[in-house]
mmCIF file of C-alpha atoms in Angstrom:
data_model
loop_
_atom_site.group_PDB
_atom_site.id
_atom_site.type_symbol
_atom_site.label_atom_id
_atom_site.label_comp_id
_atom_site.label_asym_id
_atom_site.label_seq_id
_atom_site.Cartn_x
_atom_site.Cartn_y
_atom_site.Cartn_z
ATOM 1 C CA MET Y 1 -7.853 10.248 16.310
ATOM 2 C CA MET Y 2 -5.993 12.689 14.137
ATOM 3 C CA ASP Y 3 -7.473 14.254 11.458
ATOM 4 C CA LYS Y 4 -6.678 14.212 7.917
ATOM 5 C CA ASP Y 5 -4.432 17.238 7.920
ATOM 6 C CA GLU Y 6 -2.715 16.352 10.574
ATOM 7 C CA PHE Y 7 -2.424 12.774 9.779
ATOM 8 C CA ARG Y 8 -0.942 14.020 6.445
ATOM 9 C CA THR Y 9 1.753 16.380 7.778
ATOM 10 C CA ARG Y 10 3.156 14.179 9.821
ATOM 11 C CA LEU Y 11 3.610 11.794 6.733
ATOM 12 C CA VAL Y 12 5.224 14.576 4.652
ATOM 13 C CA LYS Y 13 7.993 13.709 7.296
ATOM 14 C CA TYR Y 14 8.651 10.192 5.710
ATOM 15 C CA ILE Y 15 8.333 11.037 2.049
ATOM 16 C CA LYS Y 16 10.261 13.688 -0.202
ATOM 17 C CA PRO Y 17 7.393 15.641 -1.647
ATOM 18 C CA GLU Y 18 5.592 18.527 0.777
ATOM 19 C CA THR Y 19 2.267 17.724 0.100
ATOM 20 C CA VAL Y 20 -0.189 14.907 -0.398
ATOM 21 C CA SER Y 21 -3.463 13.857 -1.386
ATOM 22 C CA ASP Y 22 -5.839 11.429 -0.694
ATOM 23 C CA GLU Y 23 -4.888 9.710 -4.164
ATOM 24 C CA ASP Y 24 -1.311 9.780 -3.807
ATOM 25 C CA THR Y 25 0.327 5.936 -4.193
ATOM 26 C CA LEU Y 26 2.784 5.456 -1.385
ATOM 27 C CA PHE Y 27 4.998 3.047 -2.965
ATOM 28 C CA GLY Y 28 6.771 3.188 -6.647
ATOM 29 C CA ASP Y 29 6.299 5.893 -9.083
ATOM 30 C CA GLY Y 30 3.811 7.582 -6.349
ATOM 31 C CA LEU Y 31 5.934 8.924 -3.019
ATOM 32 C CA ASN Y 32 8.413 6.547 -3.528
ATOM 33 C CA MET Y 33 8.180 5.542 0.389
ATOM 34 C CA THR Y 34 10.365 2.717 1.264
ATOM 35 C CA SER Y 35 8.792 0.003 3.880
ATOM 36 C CA LEU Y 36 11.406 1.298 6.214
ATOM 37 C CA ASN Y 37 9.867 4.641 5.932
ATOM 38 C CA LEU Y 38 6.354 2.892 6.293
ATOM 39 C CA THR Y 39 7.312 0.976 9.327
ATOM 40 C CA GLU Y 40 8.573 4.064 10.610
ATOM 41 C CA PHE Y 41 5.568 5.932 10.469
ATOM 42 C CA VAL Y 42 3.112 3.374 11.571
ATOM 43 C CA MET Y 43 5.575 3.162 14.957
ATOM 44 C CA GLU Y 44 4.642 6.738 15.321
ATOM 45 C CA LEU Y 45 1.057 6.384 14.735
ATOM 46 C CA GLU Y 46 0.738 3.805 17.335
ATOM 47 C CA ASP Y 47 2.858 5.484 20.109
ATOM 48 C CA GLU Y 48 0.913 8.748 19.311
ATOM 49 C CA MET Y 49 -2.384 7.625 19.196
ATOM 50 C CA GLY Y 50 -1.877 4.466 21.750
ATOM 51 C CA ILE Y 51 -2.700 1.908 18.874
ATOM 52 C CA THR Y 52 -1.696 -1.228 17.330
ATOM 53 C CA ILE Y 53 -1.540 -1.526 13.535
ATOM 54 C CA ASP Y 54 -0.901 -4.697 11.573
ATOM 55 C CA ILE Y 55 2.406 -3.435 9.399
ATOM 56 C CA GLU Y 56 1.752 -6.693 7.195
ATOM 57 C CA ALA Y 57 -1.521 -5.799 6.505
ATOM 58 C CA VAL Y 58 -1.143 -2.338 5.849
ATOM 59 C CA GLU Y 59 1.451 -3.442 2.977
ATOM 60 C CA THR Y 60 -0.169 -5.763 1.385
ATOM 61 C CA ASP Y 61 -3.449 -4.026 1.532
ATOM 62 C CA VAL Y 62 -3.022 -0.311 1.055
ATOM 63 C CA ARG Y 63 -1.877 1.541 -1.827
ATOM 64 C CA THR Y 64 -2.892 5.008 -1.393
ATOM 65 C CA VAL Y 65 -2.232 7.948 1.233
ATOM 66 C CA GLY Y 66 -6.389 7.478 1.409
ATOM 67 C CA GLN Y 67 -6.713 4.182 2.157
ATOM 68 C CA LEU Y 68 -3.630 4.087 5.071
ATOM 69 C CA TYR Y 69 -5.853 6.880 6.587
ATOM 70 C CA ASP Y 70 -8.831 5.001 6.447
ATOM 71 C CA PHE Y 71 -6.823 1.876 7.539
ATOM 72 C CA VAL Y 72 -5.569 3.793 10.528
ATOM 73 C CA SER Y 73 -8.644 5.230 11.453
ATOM 74 C CA LYS Y 74 -10.197 2.091 11.762
ATOM 75 C CA ALA Y 75 -7.508 0.402 14.183
ATOM 76 C CA ALA Y 76 -8.044 3.460 16.330
#
């Protein structure tokens, strides 16, 4: 499993801000992540970590960077 710092470093490739915190909201007024950005990020994690992540569950259940990290950690 990758640590939070590496996770955040990978995430910033898909969003505009250069830094993120666990409390940052992924969509809308938060990091303004698009569903395409999210899908690409999840696919990168799946390939890198050899896991499967339910993207539909992520889109409906996950709102913050910290929640996304926890979700991915459970899938690993």
